[in-house]
mmCIF file of N, CA and C in Angstrom:
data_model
loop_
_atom_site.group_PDB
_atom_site.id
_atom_site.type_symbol
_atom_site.label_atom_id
_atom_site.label_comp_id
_atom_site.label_asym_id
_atom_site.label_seq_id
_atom_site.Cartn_x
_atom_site.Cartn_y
_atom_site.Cartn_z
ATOM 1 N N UNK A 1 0.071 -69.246 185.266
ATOM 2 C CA UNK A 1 1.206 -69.983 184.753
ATOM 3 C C UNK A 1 1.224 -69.852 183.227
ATOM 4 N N UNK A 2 2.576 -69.347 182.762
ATOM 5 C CA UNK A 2 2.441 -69.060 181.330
ATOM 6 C C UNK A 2 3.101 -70.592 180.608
ATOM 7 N N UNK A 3 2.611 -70.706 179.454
ATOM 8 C CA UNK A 3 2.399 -71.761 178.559
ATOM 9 C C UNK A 3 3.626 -71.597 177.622
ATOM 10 N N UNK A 4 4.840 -70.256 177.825
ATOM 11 C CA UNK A 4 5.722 -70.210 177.069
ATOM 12 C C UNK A 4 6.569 -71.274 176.568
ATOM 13 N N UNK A 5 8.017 -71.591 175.983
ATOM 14 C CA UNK A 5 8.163 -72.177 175.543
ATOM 15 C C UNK A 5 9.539 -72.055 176.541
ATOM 16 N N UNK A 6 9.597 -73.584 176.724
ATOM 17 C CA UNK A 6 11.137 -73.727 177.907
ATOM 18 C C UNK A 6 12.441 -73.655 177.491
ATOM 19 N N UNK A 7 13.595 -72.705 177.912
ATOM 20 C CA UNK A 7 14.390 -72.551 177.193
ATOM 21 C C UNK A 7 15.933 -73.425 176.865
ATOM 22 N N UNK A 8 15.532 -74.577 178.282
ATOM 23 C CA UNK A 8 16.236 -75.519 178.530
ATOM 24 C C UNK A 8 16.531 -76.793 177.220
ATOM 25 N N UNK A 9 15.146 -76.950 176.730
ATOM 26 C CA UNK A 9 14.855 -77.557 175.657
ATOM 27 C C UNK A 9 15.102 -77.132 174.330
ATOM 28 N N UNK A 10 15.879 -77.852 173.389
ATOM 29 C CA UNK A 10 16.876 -77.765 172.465
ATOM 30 C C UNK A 10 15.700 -77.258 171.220
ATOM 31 N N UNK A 11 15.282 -76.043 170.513
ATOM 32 C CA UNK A 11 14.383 -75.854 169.380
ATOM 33 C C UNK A 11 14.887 -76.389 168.306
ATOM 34 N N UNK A 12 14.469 -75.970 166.830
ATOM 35 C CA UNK A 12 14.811 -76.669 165.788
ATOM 36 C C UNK A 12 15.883 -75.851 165.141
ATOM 37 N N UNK A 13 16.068 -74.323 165.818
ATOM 38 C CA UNK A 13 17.704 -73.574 165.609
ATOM 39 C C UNK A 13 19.006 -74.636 166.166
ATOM 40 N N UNK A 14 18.600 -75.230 167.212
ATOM 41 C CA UNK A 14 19.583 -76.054 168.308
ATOM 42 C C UNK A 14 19.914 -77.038 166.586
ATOM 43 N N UNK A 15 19.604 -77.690 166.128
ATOM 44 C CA UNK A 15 19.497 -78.591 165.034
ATOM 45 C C UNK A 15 20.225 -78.079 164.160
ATOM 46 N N UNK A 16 19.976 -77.238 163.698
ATOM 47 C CA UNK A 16 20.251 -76.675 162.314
ATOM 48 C C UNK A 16 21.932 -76.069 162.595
ATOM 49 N N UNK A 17 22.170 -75.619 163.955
ATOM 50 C CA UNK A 17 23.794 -75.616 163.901
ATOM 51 C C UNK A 17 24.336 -76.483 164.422
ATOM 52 N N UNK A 18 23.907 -77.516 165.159
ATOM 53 C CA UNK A 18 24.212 -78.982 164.886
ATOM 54 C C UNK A 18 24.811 -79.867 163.641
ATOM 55 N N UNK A 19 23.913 -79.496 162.674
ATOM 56 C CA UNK A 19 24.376 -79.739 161.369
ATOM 57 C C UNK A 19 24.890 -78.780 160.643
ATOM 58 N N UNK A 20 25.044 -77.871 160.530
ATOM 59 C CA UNK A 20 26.287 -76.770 160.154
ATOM 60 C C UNK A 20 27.508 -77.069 160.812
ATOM 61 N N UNK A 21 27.619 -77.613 162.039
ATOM 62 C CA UNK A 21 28.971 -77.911 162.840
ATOM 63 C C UNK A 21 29.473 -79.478 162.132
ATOM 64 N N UNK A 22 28.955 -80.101 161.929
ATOM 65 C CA UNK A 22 28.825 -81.251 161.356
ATOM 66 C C UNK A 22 29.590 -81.081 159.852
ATOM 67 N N UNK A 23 28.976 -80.513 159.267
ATOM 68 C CA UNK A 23 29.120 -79.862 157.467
ATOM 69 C C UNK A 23 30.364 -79.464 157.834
ATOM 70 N N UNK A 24 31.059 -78.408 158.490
ATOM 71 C CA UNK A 24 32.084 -77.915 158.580
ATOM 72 C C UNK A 24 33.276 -79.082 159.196
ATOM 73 N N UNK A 25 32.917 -79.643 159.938
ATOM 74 C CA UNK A 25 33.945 -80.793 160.417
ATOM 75 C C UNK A 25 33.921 -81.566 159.329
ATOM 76 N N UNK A 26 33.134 -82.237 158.817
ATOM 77 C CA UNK A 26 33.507 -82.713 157.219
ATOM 78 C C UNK A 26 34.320 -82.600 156.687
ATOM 79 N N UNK A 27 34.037 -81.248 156.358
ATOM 80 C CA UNK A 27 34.701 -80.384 154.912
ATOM 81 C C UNK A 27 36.405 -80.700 155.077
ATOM 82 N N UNK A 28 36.311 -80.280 156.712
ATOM 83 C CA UNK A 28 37.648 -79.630 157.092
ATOM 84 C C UNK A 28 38.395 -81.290 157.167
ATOM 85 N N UNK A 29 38.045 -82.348 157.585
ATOM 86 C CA UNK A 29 38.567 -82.899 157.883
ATOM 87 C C UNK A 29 38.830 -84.061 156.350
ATOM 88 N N UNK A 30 37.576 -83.717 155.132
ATOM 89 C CA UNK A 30 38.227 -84.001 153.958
ATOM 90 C C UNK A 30 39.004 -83.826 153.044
ATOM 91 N N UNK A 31 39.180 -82.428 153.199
ATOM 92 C CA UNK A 31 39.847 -81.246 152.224
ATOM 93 C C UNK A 31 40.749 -80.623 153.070
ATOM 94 N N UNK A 32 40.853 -79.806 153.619
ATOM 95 C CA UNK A 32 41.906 -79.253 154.382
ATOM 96 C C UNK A 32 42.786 -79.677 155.457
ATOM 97 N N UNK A 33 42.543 -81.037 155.820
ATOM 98 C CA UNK A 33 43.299 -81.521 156.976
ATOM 99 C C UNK A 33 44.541 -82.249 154.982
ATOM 100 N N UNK A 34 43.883 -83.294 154.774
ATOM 101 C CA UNK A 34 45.137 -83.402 153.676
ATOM 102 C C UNK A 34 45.880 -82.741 152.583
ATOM 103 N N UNK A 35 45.237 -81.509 152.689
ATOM 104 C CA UNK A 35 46.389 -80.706 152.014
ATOM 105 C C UNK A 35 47.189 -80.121 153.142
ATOM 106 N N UNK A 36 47.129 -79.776 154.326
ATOM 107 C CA UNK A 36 47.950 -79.397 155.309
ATOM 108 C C UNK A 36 48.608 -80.786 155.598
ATOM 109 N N UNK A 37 48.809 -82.161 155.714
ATOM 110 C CA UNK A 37 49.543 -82.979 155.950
ATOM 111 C C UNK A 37 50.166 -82.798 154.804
ATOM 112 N N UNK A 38 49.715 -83.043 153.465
ATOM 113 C CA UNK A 38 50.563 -82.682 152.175
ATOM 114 C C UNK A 38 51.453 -81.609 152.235
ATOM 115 N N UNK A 39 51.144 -80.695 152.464
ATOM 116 C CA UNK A 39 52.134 -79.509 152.910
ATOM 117 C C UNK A 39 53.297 -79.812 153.784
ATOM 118 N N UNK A 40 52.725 -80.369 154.791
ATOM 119 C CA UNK A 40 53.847 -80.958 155.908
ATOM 120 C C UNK A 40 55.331 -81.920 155.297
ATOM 121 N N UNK A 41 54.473 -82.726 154.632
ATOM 122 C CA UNK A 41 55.505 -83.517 154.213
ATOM 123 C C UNK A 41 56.251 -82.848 153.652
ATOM 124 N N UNK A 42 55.500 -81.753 152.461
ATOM 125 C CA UNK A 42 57.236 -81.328 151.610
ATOM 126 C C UNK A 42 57.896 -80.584 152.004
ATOM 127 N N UNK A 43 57.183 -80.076 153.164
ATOM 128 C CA UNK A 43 58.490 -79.239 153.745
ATOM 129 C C UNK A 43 58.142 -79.589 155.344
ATOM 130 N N UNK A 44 58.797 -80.239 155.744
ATOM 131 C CA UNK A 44 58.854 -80.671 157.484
ATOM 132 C C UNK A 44 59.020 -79.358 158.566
ATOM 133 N N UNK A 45 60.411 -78.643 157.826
ATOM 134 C CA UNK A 45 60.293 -77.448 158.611
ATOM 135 C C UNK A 45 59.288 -76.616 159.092
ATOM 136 N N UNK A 46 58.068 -76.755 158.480
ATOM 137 C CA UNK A 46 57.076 -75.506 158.760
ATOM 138 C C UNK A 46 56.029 -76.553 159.659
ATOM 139 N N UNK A 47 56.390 -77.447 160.391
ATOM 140 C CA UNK A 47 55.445 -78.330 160.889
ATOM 141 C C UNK A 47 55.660 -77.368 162.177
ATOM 142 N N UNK A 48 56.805 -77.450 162.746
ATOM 143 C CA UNK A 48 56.528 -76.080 164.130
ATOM 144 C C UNK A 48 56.121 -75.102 164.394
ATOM 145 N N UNK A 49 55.734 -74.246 162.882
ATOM 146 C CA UNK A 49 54.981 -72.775 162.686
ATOM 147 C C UNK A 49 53.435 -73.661 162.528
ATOM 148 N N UNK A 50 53.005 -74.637 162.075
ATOM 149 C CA UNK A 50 51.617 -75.179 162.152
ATOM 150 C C UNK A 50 51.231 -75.586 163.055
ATOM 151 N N UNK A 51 52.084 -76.400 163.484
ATOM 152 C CA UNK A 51 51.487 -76.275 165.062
ATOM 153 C C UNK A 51 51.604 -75.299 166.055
ATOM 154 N N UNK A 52 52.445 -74.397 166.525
ATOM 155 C CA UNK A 52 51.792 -73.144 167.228
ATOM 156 C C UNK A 52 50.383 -72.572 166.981
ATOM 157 N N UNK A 53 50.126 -72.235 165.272
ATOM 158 C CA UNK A 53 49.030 -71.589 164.904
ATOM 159 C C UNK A 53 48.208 -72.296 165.212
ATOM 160 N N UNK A 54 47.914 -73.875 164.981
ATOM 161 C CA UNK A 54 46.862 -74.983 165.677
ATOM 162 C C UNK A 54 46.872 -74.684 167.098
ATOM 163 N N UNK A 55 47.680 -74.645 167.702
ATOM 164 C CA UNK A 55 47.189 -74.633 169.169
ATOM 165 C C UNK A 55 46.752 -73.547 169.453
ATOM 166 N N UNK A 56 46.965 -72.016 168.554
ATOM 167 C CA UNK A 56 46.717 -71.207 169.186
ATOM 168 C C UNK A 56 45.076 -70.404 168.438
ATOM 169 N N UNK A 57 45.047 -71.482 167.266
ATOM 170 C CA UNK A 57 43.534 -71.840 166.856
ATOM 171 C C UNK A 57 42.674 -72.239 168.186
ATOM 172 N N UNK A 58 42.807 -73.463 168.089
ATOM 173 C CA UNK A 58 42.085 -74.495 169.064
ATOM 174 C C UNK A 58 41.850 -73.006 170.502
ATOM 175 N N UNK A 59 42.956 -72.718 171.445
ATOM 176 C CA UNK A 59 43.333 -71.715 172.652
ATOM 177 C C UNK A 59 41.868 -71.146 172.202
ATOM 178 N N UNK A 60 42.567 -70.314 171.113
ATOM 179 C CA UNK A 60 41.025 -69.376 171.269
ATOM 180 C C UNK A 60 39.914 -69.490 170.794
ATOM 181 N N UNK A 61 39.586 -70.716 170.149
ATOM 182 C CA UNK A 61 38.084 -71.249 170.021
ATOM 183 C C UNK A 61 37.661 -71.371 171.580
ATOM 184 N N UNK A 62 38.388 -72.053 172.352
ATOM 185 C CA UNK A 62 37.919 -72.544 173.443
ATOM 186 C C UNK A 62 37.942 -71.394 174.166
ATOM 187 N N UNK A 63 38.268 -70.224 174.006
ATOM 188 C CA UNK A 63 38.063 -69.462 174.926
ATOM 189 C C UNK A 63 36.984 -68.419 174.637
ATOM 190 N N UNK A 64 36.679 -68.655 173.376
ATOM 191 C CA UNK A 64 35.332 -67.818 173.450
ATOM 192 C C UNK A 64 33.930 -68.052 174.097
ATOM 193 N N UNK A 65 34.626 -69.889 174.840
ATOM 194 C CA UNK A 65 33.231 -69.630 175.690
ATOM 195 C C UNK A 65 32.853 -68.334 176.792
ATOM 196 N N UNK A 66 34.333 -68.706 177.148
ATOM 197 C CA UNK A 66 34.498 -67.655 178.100
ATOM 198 C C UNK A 66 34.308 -66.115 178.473
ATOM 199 N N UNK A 67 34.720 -65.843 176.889
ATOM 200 C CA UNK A 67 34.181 -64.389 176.410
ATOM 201 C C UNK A 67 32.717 -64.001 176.143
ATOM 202 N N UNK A 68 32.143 -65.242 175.596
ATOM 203 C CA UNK A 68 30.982 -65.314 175.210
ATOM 204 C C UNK A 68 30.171 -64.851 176.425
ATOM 205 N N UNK A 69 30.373 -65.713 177.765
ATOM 206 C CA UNK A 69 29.694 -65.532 179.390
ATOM 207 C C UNK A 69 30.454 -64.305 179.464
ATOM 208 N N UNK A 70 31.311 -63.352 179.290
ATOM 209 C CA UNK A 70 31.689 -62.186 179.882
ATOM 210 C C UNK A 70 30.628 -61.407 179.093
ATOM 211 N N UNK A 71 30.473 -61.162 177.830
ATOM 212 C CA UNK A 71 29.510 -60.298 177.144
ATOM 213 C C UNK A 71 28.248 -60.303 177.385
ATOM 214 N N UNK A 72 28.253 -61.864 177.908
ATOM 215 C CA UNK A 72 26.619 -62.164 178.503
ATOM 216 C C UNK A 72 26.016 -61.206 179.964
ATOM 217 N N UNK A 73 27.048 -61.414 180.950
ATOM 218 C CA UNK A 73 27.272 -60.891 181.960
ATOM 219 C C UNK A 73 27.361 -59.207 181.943
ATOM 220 N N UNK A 74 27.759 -58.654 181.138
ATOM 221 C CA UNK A 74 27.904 -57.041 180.336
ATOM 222 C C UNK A 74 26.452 -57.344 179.860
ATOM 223 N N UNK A 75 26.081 -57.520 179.172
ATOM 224 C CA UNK A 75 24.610 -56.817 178.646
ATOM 225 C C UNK A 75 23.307 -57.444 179.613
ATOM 226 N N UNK A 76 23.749 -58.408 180.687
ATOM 227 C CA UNK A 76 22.438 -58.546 181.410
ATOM 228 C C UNK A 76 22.503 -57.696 182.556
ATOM 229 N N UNK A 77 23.620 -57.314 182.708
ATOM 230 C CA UNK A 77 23.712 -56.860 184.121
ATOM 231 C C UNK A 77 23.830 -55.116 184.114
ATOM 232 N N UNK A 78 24.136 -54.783 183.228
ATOM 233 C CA UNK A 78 24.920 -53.193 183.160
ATOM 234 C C UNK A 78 23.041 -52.787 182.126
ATOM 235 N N UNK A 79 22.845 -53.343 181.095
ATOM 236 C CA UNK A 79 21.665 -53.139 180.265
ATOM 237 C C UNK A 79 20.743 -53.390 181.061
ATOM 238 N N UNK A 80 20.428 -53.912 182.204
ATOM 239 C CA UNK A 80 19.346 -54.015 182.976
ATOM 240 C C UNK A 80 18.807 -52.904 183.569
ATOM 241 N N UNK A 81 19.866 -52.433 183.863
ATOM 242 C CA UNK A 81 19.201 -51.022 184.862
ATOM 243 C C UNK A 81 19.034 -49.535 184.012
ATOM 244 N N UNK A 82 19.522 -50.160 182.442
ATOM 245 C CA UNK A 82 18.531 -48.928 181.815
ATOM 246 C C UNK A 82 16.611 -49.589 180.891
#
């Protein structure tokens, strides 16, 4: 029985982009969320071109989990048998 290290269990990398995700939600939500409402206001019109691009932000954040498990699936499975 090997004594390795379990991979289920969160290391001190798990942490450190924990708090990089953290730092960045900050930032974004001190500085760049109110100059984009500032923006909004002076011109209302461009609130429908910001929100498409937001949703289609958000769309594909969330879908790189997805991509992420396809690439996973490509290099364990196809790289295995060389």
């Amino acid at each position: 029985m090997s004594t390795g290290s379990i991979f289920l269990l969160p290391n001190g990398t798990w942490f450190v982009e924990l708090a990089v995700v953290v730092i960045i939600l900050w930032v974004v939500t001190k500085y760049a969320l109110p100059m984009l409402n500032a923006a909004i206001a002076r011109q209302p019109e461009i609130e429908n071109k910001a929100r498409q691009y937001f949703f289609l932000t958000v769309g594909l954040v969330e879908a790189m989990y997805f991509i992420n498990l396809l690439f996973m699936v490509v290099f364990v499975y196809v790289f295995k048998a060389q």
